[in-house]
Amino acid sequence: MKPGGQETPPGVRGSALADTVEGYLLARTHLDQAHREAESLCSRLPWLTTAQAEEVTRHYIRQRIDLTRRMLVSTTERADQLRKEYEARYAALRRDLLRRHAACACAVVAAAGAVSTVACLLAR
């Protein structure tokens, strides 16, 4: 339960679980791809001993995973930045729309009052 006695809705829990599983699968895919690339690199270097090939593979995988991590971090930072920009723009557009609707409503009320006043004066 959350503080305040509220329980997390089942859909939110499922979504968080799905996000975690998706993240794990994405990381696993990148790791497997790095292994394949390292093995391909070592196969093109036939003069390496087994120990050297393992060392090259380990270094390549570490660099590849670090690069992937940096790319994902920069992508998420940019996504957060864009989300904030879009939210700010959306809020500004909502405020402008509310002002315009309020101005139109005031104009309609004023026009209705003017028509009512003219009608009352003409009826006398």
PDB file of N, CA and C in Angstrom, residues 19-110:
ATOM      1  N   ASP A  19       7.568  -2.492 -18.197  1.00  0.00           N
ATOM      2  CA  ASP A  19       8.707  -1.613 -18.468  1.00  0.00           C
ATOM      3  C   ASP A  19      10.017  -2.254 -18.006  1.00  0.00           C
ATOM      4  N   THR A  20       9.980  -2.901 -16.841  1.00  0.00           N
ATOM      5  CA  THR A  20      11.176  -3.568 -16.323  1.00  0.00           C
ATOM      6  C   THR A  20      11.585  -4.713 -17.231  1.00  0.00           C
ATOM      7  N   VAL A  21      10.629  -5.519 -17.650  1.00  0.00           N
ATOM      8  CA  VAL A  21      10.923  -6.645 -18.534  1.00  0.00           C
ATOM      9  C   VAL A  21      11.444  -6.134 -19.875  1.00  0.00           C
ATOM     10  N   GLU A  22      10.813  -5.094 -20.399  1.00  0.00           N
ATOM     11  CA  GLU A  22      11.263  -4.531 -21.675  1.00  0.00           C
ATOM     12  C   GLU A  22      12.693  -4.009 -21.561  1.00  0.00           C
ATOM     13  N   GLY A  23      13.006  -3.336 -20.455  1.00  0.00           N
ATOM     14  CA  GLY A  23      14.365  -2.837 -20.236  1.00  0.00           C
ATOM     15  C   GLY A  23      15.372  -3.968 -20.157  1.00  0.00           C
ATOM     16  N   TYR A  24      14.995  -5.036 -19.456  1.00  0.00           N
ATOM     17  CA  TYR A  24      15.887  -6.191 -19.351  1.00  0.00           C
ATOM     18  C   TYR A  24      16.132  -6.805 -20.720  1.00  0.00           C
ATOM     19  N   LEU A  25      15.069  -6.990 -21.483  1.00  0.00           N
ATOM     20  CA  LEU A  25      15.216  -7.599 -22.811  1.00  0.00           C
ATOM     21  C   LEU A  25      16.045  -6.712 -23.737  1.00  0.00           C
ATOM     22  N   LEU A  26      15.861  -5.405 -23.645  1.00  0.00           N
ATOM     23  CA  LEU A  26      16.645  -4.482 -24.460  1.00  0.00           C
ATOM     24  C   LEU A  26      18.123  -4.565 -24.082  1.00  0.00           C
ATOM     25  N   ALA A  27      18.418  -4.582 -22.786  1.00  0.00           N
ATOM     26  CA  ALA A  27      19.808  -4.689 -22.334  1.00  0.00           C
ATOM     27  C   ALA A  27      20.416  -6.017 -22.771  1.00  0.00           C
ATOM     28  N   ARG A  28      19.640  -7.070 -22.657  1.00  0.00           N
ATOM     29  CA  ARG A  28      20.124  -8.394 -23.061  1.00  0.00           C
ATOM     30  C   ARG A  28      20.402  -8.440 -24.565  1.00  0.00           C
ATOM     31  N   THR A  29      19.557  -7.808 -25.353  1.00  0.00           N
ATOM     32  CA  THR A  29      19.753  -7.753 -26.806  1.00  0.00           C
ATOM     33  C   THR A  29      21.043  -7.016 -27.143  1.00  0.00           C
ATOM     34  N   HIS A  30      21.287  -5.893 -26.464  1.00  0.00           N
ATOM     35  CA  HIS A  30      22.519  -5.133 -26.711  1.00  0.00           C
ATOM     36  C   HIS A  30      23.757  -5.945 -26.299  1.00  0.00           C
ATOM     37  N   LEU A  31      23.660  -6.655 -25.194  1.00  0.00           N
ATOM     38  CA  LEU A  31      24.781  -7.474 -24.745  1.00  0.00           C
ATOM     39  C   LEU A  31      25.063  -8.602 -25.735  1.00  0.00           C
ATOM     40  N   ASP A  32      24.015  -9.271 -26.201  1.00  0.00           N
ATOM     41  CA  ASP A  32      24.190 -10.347 -27.179  1.00  0.00           C
ATOM     42  C   ASP A  32      24.790  -9.810 -28.475  1.00  0.00           C
ATOM     43  N   GLN A  33      24.331  -8.640 -28.914  1.00  0.00           N
ATOM     44  CA  GLN A  33      24.874  -8.029 -30.127  1.00  0.00           C
ATOM     45  C   GLN A  33      26.349  -7.697 -29.938  1.00  0.00           C
ATOM     46  N   ALA A  34      26.724  -7.178 -28.767  1.00  0.00           N
ATOM     47  CA  ALA A  34      28.128  -6.861 -28.479  1.00  0.00           C
ATOM     48  C   ALA A  34      28.978  -8.136 -28.508  1.00  0.00           C
ATOM     49  N   HIS A  35      28.452  -9.232 -27.968  1.00  0.00           N
ATOM     50  CA  HIS A  35      29.176 -10.514 -28.011  1.00  0.00           C
ATOM     51  C   HIS A  35      29.402 -10.949 -29.449  1.00  0.00           C
ATOM     52  N   ARG A  36      28.362 -10.869 -30.278  1.00  0.00           N
ATOM     53  CA  ARG A  36      28.490 -11.273 -31.681  1.00  0.00           C
ATOM     54  C   ARG A  36      29.519 -10.409 -32.410  1.00  0.00           C
ATOM     55  N   GLU A  37      29.476  -9.096 -32.156  1.00  0.00           N
ATOM     56  CA  GLU A  37      30.431  -8.202 -32.809  1.00  0.00           C
ATOM     57  C   GLU A  37      31.855  -8.501 -32.360  1.00  0.00           C
ATOM     58  N   ALA A  38      32.057  -8.760 -31.070  1.00  0.00           N
ATOM     59  CA  ALA A  38      33.390  -9.073 -30.554  1.00  0.00           C
ATOM     60  C   ALA A  38      33.902 -10.389 -31.142  1.00  0.00           C
ATOM     61  N   GLU A  39      33.041 -11.377 -31.241  1.00  0.00           N
ATOM     62  CA  GLU A  39      33.440 -12.654 -31.824  1.00  0.00           C
ATOM     63  C   GLU A  39      33.789 -12.485 -33.298  1.00  0.00           C
ATOM     64  N   SER A  40      33.026 -11.672 -33.993  1.00  0.00           N
ATOM     65  CA  SER A  40      33.317 -11.401 -35.405  1.00  0.00           C
ATOM     66  C   SER A  40      34.662 -10.704 -35.553  1.00  0.00           C
ATOM     67  N   LEU A  41      34.937  -9.753 -34.680  1.00  0.00           N
ATOM     68  CA  LEU A  41      36.213  -9.046 -34.708  1.00  0.00           C
ATOM     69  C   LEU A  41      37.368 -10.013 -34.466  1.00  0.00           C
ATOM     70  N   CYS A  42      37.239 -10.852 -33.453  1.00  0.00           N
ATOM     71  CA  CYS A  42      38.313 -11.789 -33.124  1.00  0.00           C
ATOM     72  C   CYS A  42      38.503 -12.844 -34.217  1.00  0.00           C
ATOM     73  N   SER A  43      37.440 -13.198 -34.898  1.00  0.00           N
ATOM     74  CA  SER A  43      37.580 -14.189 -35.972  1.00  0.00           C
ATOM     75  C   SER A  43      38.363 -13.615 -37.150  1.00  0.00           C
ATOM     76  N   ARG A  44      38.386 -12.296 -37.288  1.00  0.00           N
ATOM     77  CA  ARG A  44      39.162 -11.665 -38.362  1.00  0.00           C
ATOM     78  C   ARG A  44      40.608 -11.433 -37.959  1.00  0.00           C
ATOM     79  N   LEU A  45      40.936 -11.778 -36.725  1.00  0.00           N
ATOM     80  CA  LEU A  45      42.305 -11.653 -36.211  1.00  0.00           C
ATOM     81  C   LEU A  45      42.797 -13.045 -35.798  1.00  0.00           C
ATOM     82  N   PRO A  46      43.118 -13.893 -36.777  1.00  0.00           N
ATOM     83  CA  PRO A  46      43.434 -15.293 -36.455  1.00  0.00           C
ATOM     84  C   PRO A  46      44.739 -15.467 -35.674  1.00  0.00           C
ATOM     85  N   TRP A  47      45.586 -14.487 -35.622  1.00  0.00           N
ATOM     86  CA  TRP A  47      46.863 -14.625 -34.925  1.00  0.00           C
ATOM     87  C   TRP A  47      46.742 -14.469 -33.411  1.00  0.00           C
ATOM     88  N   LEU A  48      45.544 -14.044 -32.939  1.00  0.00           N
ATOM     89  CA  LEU A  48      45.363 -13.896 -31.488  1.00  0.00           C
ATOM     90  C   LEU A  48      45.310 -15.260 -30.807  1.00  0.00           C
ATOM     91  N   THR A  49      45.919 -15.333 -29.647  1.00  0.00           N
ATOM     92  CA  THR A  49      45.782 -16.553 -28.845  1.00  0.00           C
ATOM     93  C   THR A  49      44.389 -16.538 -28.211  1.00  0.00           C
ATOM     94  N   THR A  50      44.014 -17.641 -27.616  1.00  0.00           N
ATOM     95  CA  THR A  50      42.702 -17.722 -26.974  1.00  0.00           C
ATOM     96  C   THR A  50      42.575 -16.694 -25.856  1.00  0.00           C
ATOM     97  N   ALA A  51      43.620 -16.556 -25.060  1.00  0.00           N
ATOM     98  CA  ALA A  51      43.589 -15.585 -23.958  1.00  0.00           C
ATOM     99  C   ALA A  51      43.491 -14.158 -24.501  1.00  0.00           C
ATOM    100  N   GLN A  52      44.246 -13.872 -25.569  1.00  0.00           N
ATOM    101  CA  GLN A  52      44.189 -12.537 -26.163  1.00  0.00           C
ATOM    102  C   GLN A  52      42.805 -12.259 -26.754  1.00  0.00           C
ATOM    103  N   ALA A  53      42.236 -13.256 -27.417  1.00  0.00           N
ATOM    104  CA  ALA A  53      40.903 -13.096 -28.009  1.00  0.00           C
ATOM    105  C   ALA A  53      39.868 -12.847 -26.919  1.00  0.00           C
ATOM    106  N   GLU A  54      39.992 -13.547 -25.797  1.00  0.00           N
ATOM    107  CA  GLU A  54      39.064 -13.323 -24.684  1.00  0.00           C
ATOM    108  C   GLU A  54      39.233 -11.924 -24.112  1.00  0.00           C
ATOM    109  N   GLU A  55      40.481 -11.454 -24.013  1.00  0.00           N
ATOM    110  CA  GLU A  55      40.749 -10.111 -23.507  1.00  0.00           C
ATOM    111  C   GLU A  55      40.175  -9.053 -24.444  1.00  0.00           C
ATOM    112  N   VAL A  56      40.387  -9.235 -25.748  1.00  0.00           N
ATOM    113  CA  VAL A  56      39.838  -8.296 -26.734  1.00  0.00           C
ATOM    114  C   VAL A  56      38.311  -8.314 -26.666  1.00  0.00           C
ATOM    115  N   THR A  57      37.740  -9.499 -26.560  1.00  0.00           N
ATOM    116  CA  THR A  57      36.284  -9.626 -26.474  1.00  0.00           C
ATOM    117  C   THR A  57      35.756  -8.906 -25.242  1.00  0.00           C
ATOM    118  N   ARG A  58      36.401  -9.107 -24.100  1.00  0.00           N
ATOM    119  CA  ARG A  58      35.966  -8.476 -22.860  1.00  0.00           C
ATOM    120  C   ARG A  58      36.042  -6.942 -22.960  1.00  0.00           C
ATOM    121  N   HIS A  59      37.154  -6.437 -23.488  1.00  0.00           N
ATOM    122  CA  HIS A  59      37.298  -4.982 -23.642  1.00  0.00           C
ATOM    123  C   HIS A  59      36.280  -4.421 -24.634  1.00  0.00           C
ATOM    124  N   TYR A  60      36.085  -5.132 -25.744  1.00  0.00           N
ATOM    125  CA  TYR A  60      35.132  -4.654 -26.749  1.00  0.00           C
ATOM    126  C   TYR A  60      33.726  -4.593 -26.167  1.00  0.00           C
ATOM    127  N   ILE A  61      33.342  -5.649 -25.467  1.00  0.00           N
ATOM    128  CA  ILE A  61      31.998  -5.697 -24.891  1.00  0.00           C
ATOM    129  C   ILE A  61      31.824  -4.581 -23.873  1.00  0.00           C
ATOM    130  N   ARG A  62      32.831  -4.356 -23.022  1.00  0.00           N
ATOM    131  CA  ARG A  62      32.739  -3.293 -22.022  1.00  0.00           C
ATOM    132  C   ARG A  62      32.578  -1.924 -22.699  1.00  0.00           C
ATOM    133  N   GLN A  63      33.381  -1.660 -23.715  1.00  0.00           N
ATOM    134  CA  GLN A  63      33.280  -0.376 -24.424  1.00  0.00           C
ATOM    135  C   GLN A  63      31.926  -0.239 -25.126  1.00  0.00           C
ATOM    136  N   ARG A  64      31.473  -1.317 -25.726  1.00  0.00           N
ATOM    137  CA  ARG A  64      30.201  -1.281 -26.459  1.00  0.00           C
ATOM    138  C   ARG A  64      29.036  -1.035 -25.507  1.00  0.00           C
ATOM    139  N   ILE A  65      29.052  -1.683 -24.361  1.00  0.00           N
ATOM    140  CA  ILE A  65      27.983  -1.496 -23.374  1.00  0.00           C
ATOM    141  C   ILE A  65      28.037  -0.086 -22.789  1.00  0.00           C
ATOM    142  N   ASP A  66      29.244   0.421 -22.526  1.00  0.00           N
ATOM    143  CA  ASP A  66      29.372   1.801 -22.034  1.00  0.00           C
ATOM    144  C   ASP A  66      28.830   2.796 -23.054  1.00  0.00           C
ATOM    145  N   LEU A  67      29.163   2.572 -24.323  1.00  0.00           N
ATOM    146  CA  LEU A  67      28.645   3.447 -25.386  1.00  0.00           C
ATOM    147  C   LEU A  67      27.126   3.384 -25.451  1.00  0.00           C
ATOM    148  N   THR A  68      26.581   2.188 -25.394  1.00  0.00           N
ATOM    149  CA  THR A  68      25.127   2.024 -25.424  1.00  0.00           C
ATOM    150  C   THR A  68      24.481   2.725 -24.239  1.00  0.00           C
ATOM    151  N   ARG A  69      25.082   2.569 -23.055  1.00  0.00           N
ATOM    152  CA  ARG A  69      24.549   3.213 -21.853  1.00  0.00           C
ATOM    153  C   ARG A  69      24.546   4.740 -22.017  1.00  0.00           C
ATOM    154  N   ARG A  70      25.660   5.293 -22.506  1.00  0.00           N
ATOM    155  CA  ARG A  70      25.729   6.749 -22.705  1.00  0.00           C
ATOM    156  C   ARG A  70      24.690   7.217 -23.714  1.00  0.00           C
ATOM    157  N   MET A  71      24.513   6.441 -24.778  1.00  0.00           N
ATOM    158  CA  MET A  71      23.518   6.817 -25.788  1.00  0.00           C
ATOM    159  C   MET A  71      22.108   6.781 -25.210  1.00  0.00           C
ATOM    160  N   LEU A  72      21.801   5.745 -24.434  1.00  0.00           N
ATOM    161  CA  LEU A  72      20.469   5.642 -23.845  1.00  0.00           C
ATOM    162  C   LEU A  72      20.228   6.751 -22.824  1.00  0.00           C
ATOM    163  N   VAL A  73      21.248   7.077 -22.034  1.00  0.00           N
ATOM    164  CA  VAL A  73      21.107   8.161 -21.053  1.00  0.00           C
ATOM    165  C   VAL A  73      20.866   9.491 -21.766  1.00  0.00           C
ATOM    166  N   SER A  74      21.635   9.755 -22.811  1.00  0.00           N
ATOM    167  CA  SER A  74      21.437  11.023 -23.531  1.00  0.00           C
ATOM    168  C   SER A  74      20.075  11.053 -24.214  1.00  0.00           C
ATOM    169  N   THR A  75      19.614   9.908 -24.695  1.00  0.00           N
ATOM    170  CA  THR A  75      18.290   9.849 -25.324  1.00  0.00           C
ATOM    171  C   THR A  75      17.189  10.118 -24.302  1.00  0.00           C
ATOM    172  N   THR A  76      17.304   9.521 -23.111  1.00  0.00           N
ATOM    173  CA  THR A  76      16.278   9.755 -22.100  1.00  0.00           C
ATOM    174  C   THR A  76      16.316  11.191 -21.587  1.00  0.00           C
ATOM    175  N   GLU A  77      17.525  11.762 -21.471  1.00  0.00           N
ATOM    176  CA  GLU A  77      17.618  13.167 -21.055  1.00  0.00           C
ATOM    177  C   GLU A  77      16.960  14.078 -22.083  1.00  0.00           C
ATOM    178  N   ARG A  78      17.199  13.797 -23.362  1.00  0.00           N
ATOM    179  CA  ARG A  78      16.584  14.607 -24.418  1.00  0.00           C
ATOM    180  C   ARG A  78      15.072  14.415 -24.418  1.00  0.00           C
ATOM    181  N   ALA A  79      14.619  13.194 -24.192  1.00  0.00           N
ATOM    182  CA  ALA A  79      13.175  12.943 -24.135  1.00  0.00           C
ATOM    183  C   ALA A  79      12.543  13.717 -22.982  1.00  0.00           C
ATOM    184  N   ASP A  80      13.201  13.746 -21.830  1.00  0.00           N
ATOM    185  CA  ASP A  80      12.695  14.517 -20.692  1.00  0.00           C
ATOM    186  C   ASP A  80      12.656  16.006 -21.023  1.00  0.00           C
ATOM    187  N   GLN A  81      13.707  16.485 -21.667  1.00  0.00           N
ATOM    188  CA  GLN A  81      13.759  17.893 -22.047  1.00  0.00           C
ATOM    189  C   GLN A  81      12.621  18.235 -23.009  1.00  0.00           C
ATOM    190  N   LEU A  82      12.402  17.390 -24.009  1.00  0.00           N
ATOM    191  CA  LEU A  82      11.311  17.630 -24.966  1.00  0.00           C
ATOM    192  C   LEU A  82       9.953  17.558 -24.285  1.00  0.00           C
ATOM    193  N   ARG A  83       9.792  16.594 -23.358  1.00  0.00           N
ATOM    194  CA  ARG A  83       8.519  16.473 -22.645  1.00  0.00           C
ATOM    195  C   ARG A  83       8.229  17.751 -21.876  1.00  0.00           C
ATOM    196  N   LYS A  84       9.241  18.285 -21.192  1.00  0.00           N
ATOM    197  CA  LYS A  84       9.047  19.530 -20.444  1.00  0.00           C
ATOM    198  C   LYS A  84       8.701  20.687 -21.371  1.00  0.00           C
ATOM    199  N   GLU A  85       9.379  20.758 -22.518  1.00  0.00           N
ATOM    200  CA  GLU A  85       9.083  21.822 -23.476  1.00  0.00           C
ATOM    201  C   GLU A  85       7.656  21.706 -23.999  1.00  0.00           C
ATOM    202  N   TYR A  86       7.234  20.483 -24.361  1.00  0.00           N
ATOM    203  CA  TYR A  86       5.877  20.277 -24.866  1.00  0.00           C
ATOM    204  C   TYR A  86       4.830  20.561 -23.798  1.00  0.00           C
ATOM    205  N   GLU A  87       5.112  20.159 -22.553  1.00  0.00           N
ATOM    206  CA  GLU A  87       4.167  20.438 -21.477  1.00  0.00           C
ATOM    207  C   GLU A  87       4.020  21.937 -21.249  1.00  0.00           C
ATOM    208  N   ALA A  88       5.132  22.660 -21.309  1.00  0.00           N
ATOM    209  CA  ALA A  88       5.072  24.116 -21.138  1.00  0.00           C
ATOM    210  C   ALA A  88       4.281  24.755 -22.285  1.00  0.00           C
ATOM    211  N   ARG A  89       4.525  24.295 -23.481  1.00  0.00           N
ATOM    212  CA  ARG A  89       3.808  24.837 -24.646  1.00  0.00           C
ATOM    213  C   ARG A  89       2.313  24.510 -24.561  1.00  0.00           C
ATOM    214  N   TYR A  90       2.004  23.288 -24.154  1.00  0.00           N
ATOM    215  CA  TYR A  90       0.607  22.878 -24.013  1.00  0.00           C
ATOM    216  C   TYR A  90      -0.099  23.729 -22.964  1.00  0.00           C
ATOM    217  N   ALA A  91       0.567  23.976 -21.847  1.00  0.00           N
ATOM    218  CA  ALA A  91      -0.023  24.806 -20.792  1.00  0.00           C
ATOM    219  C   ALA A  91      -0.261  26.223 -21.296  1.00  0.00           C
ATOM    220  N   ALA A  92       0.690  26.765 -22.051  1.00  0.00           N
ATOM    221  CA  ALA A  92       0.522  28.115 -22.608  1.00  0.00           C
ATOM    222  C   ALA A  92      -0.645  28.151 -23.583  1.00  0.00           C
ATOM    223  N   LEU A  93      -0.757  27.143 -24.421  1.00  0.00           N
ATOM    224  CA  LEU A  93      -1.880  27.089 -25.371  1.00  0.00           C
ATOM    225  C   LEU A  93      -3.216  26.959 -24.646  1.00  0.00           C
ATOM    226  N   ARG A  94      -3.245  26.152 -23.585  1.00  0.00           N
ATOM    227  CA  ARG A  94      -4.485  26.024 -22.801  1.00  0.00           C
ATOM    228  C   ARG A  94      -4.881  27.344 -22.173  1.00  0.00           C
ATOM    229  N   ARG A  95      -3.904  28.079 -21.613  1.00  0.00           N
ATOM    230  CA  ARG A  95      -4.197  29.385 -21.013  1.00  0.00           C
ATOM    231  C   ARG A  95      -4.734  30.350 -22.067  1.00  0.00           C
ATOM    232  N   ASP A  96      -4.089  30.371 -23.238  1.00  0.00           N
ATOM    233  CA  ASP A  96      -4.548  31.267 -24.304  1.00  0.00           C
ATOM    234  C   ASP A  96      -5.967  30.910 -24.749  1.00  0.00           C
ATOM    235  N   LEU A  97      -6.227  29.624 -24.883  1.00  0.00           N
ATOM    236  CA  LEU A  97      -7.555  29.190 -25.297  1.00  0.00           C
ATOM    237  C   LEU A  97      -8.603  29.563 -24.250  1.00  0.00           C
ATOM    238  N   LEU A  98      -8.278  29.394 -22.978  1.00  0.00           N
ATOM    239  CA  LEU A  98      -9.203  29.768 -21.908  1.00  0.00           C
ATOM    240  C   LEU A  98      -9.476  31.265 -21.930  1.00  0.00           C
ATOM    241  N   ARG A  99      -8.424  32.064 -22.119  1.00  0.00           N
ATOM    242  CA  ARG A  99      -8.619  33.522 -22.204  1.00  0.00           C
ATOM    243  C   ARG A  99      -9.526  33.888 -23.366  1.00  0.00           C
ATOM    244  N   ARG A 100      -9.314  33.272 -24.511  1.00  0.00           N
ATOM    245  CA  ARG A 100     -10.138  33.578 -25.686  1.00  0.00           C
ATOM    246  C   ARG A 100     -11.595  33.182 -25.463  1.00  0.00           C
ATOM    247  N   HIS A 101     -11.788  32.009 -24.856  1.00  0.00           N
ATOM    248  CA  HIS A 101     -13.160  31.581 -24.582  1.00  0.00           C
ATOM    249  C   HIS A 101     -13.818  32.521 -23.572  1.00  0.00           C
ATOM    250  N   ALA A 102     -13.069  32.920 -22.555  1.00  0.00           N
ATOM    251  CA  ALA A 102     -13.624  33.850 -21.570  1.00  0.00           C
ATOM    252  C   ALA A 102     -13.963  35.184 -22.225  1.00  0.00           C
ATOM    253  N   ALA A 103     -13.109  35.675 -23.109  1.00  0.00           N
ATOM    254  CA  ALA A 103     -13.371  36.941 -23.809  1.00  0.00           C
ATOM    255  C   ALA A 103     -14.610  36.813 -24.702  1.00  0.00           C
ATOM    256  N   CYS A 104     -14.729  35.699 -25.393  1.00  0.00           N
ATOM    257  CA  CYS A 104     -15.905  35.477 -26.245  1.00  0.00           C
ATOM    258  C   CYS A 104     -17.177  35.391 -25.406  1.00  0.00           C
ATOM    259  N   ALA A 105     -17.094  34.682 -24.278  1.00  0.00           N
ATOM    260  CA  ALA A 105     -18.263  34.570 -23.409  1.00  0.00           C
ATOM    261  C   ALA A 105     -18.665  35.938 -22.879  1.00  0.00           C
ATOM    262  N   CYS A 106     -17.687  36.764 -22.504  1.00  0.00           N
ATOM    263  CA  CYS A 106     -17.983  38.125 -22.030  1.00  0.00           C
ATOM    264  C   CYS A 106     -18.620  38.952 -23.138  1.00  0.00           C
ATOM    265  N   ALA A 107     -18.100  38.790 -24.358  1.00  0.00           N
ATOM    266  CA  ALA A 107     -18.658  39.536 -25.488  1.00  0.00           C
ATOM    267  C   ALA A 107     -20.099  39.109 -25.763  1.00  0.00           C
ATOM    268  N   VAL A 108     -20.367  37.818 -25.676  1.00  0.00           N
ATOM    269  CA  VAL A 108     -21.730  37.316 -25.898  1.00  0.00           C
ATOM    270  C   VAL A 108     -22.665  37.840 -24.817  1.00  0.00           C
ATOM    271  N   VAL A 109     -22.223  37.801 -23.549  1.00  0.00           N
ATOM    272  CA  VAL A 109     -23.054  38.298 -22.446  1.00  0.00           C
ATOM    273  C   VAL A 109     -23.294  39.800 -22.610  1.00  0.00           C
ATOM    274  N   ALA A 110     -22.251  40.530 -22.986  1.00  0.00           N
ATOM    275  CA  ALA A 110     -22.407  41.976 -23.190  1.00  0.00           C
ATOM    276  C   ALA A 110     -23.354  42.261 -24.345  1.00  0.00           C
TER     277      ALA A 110
END
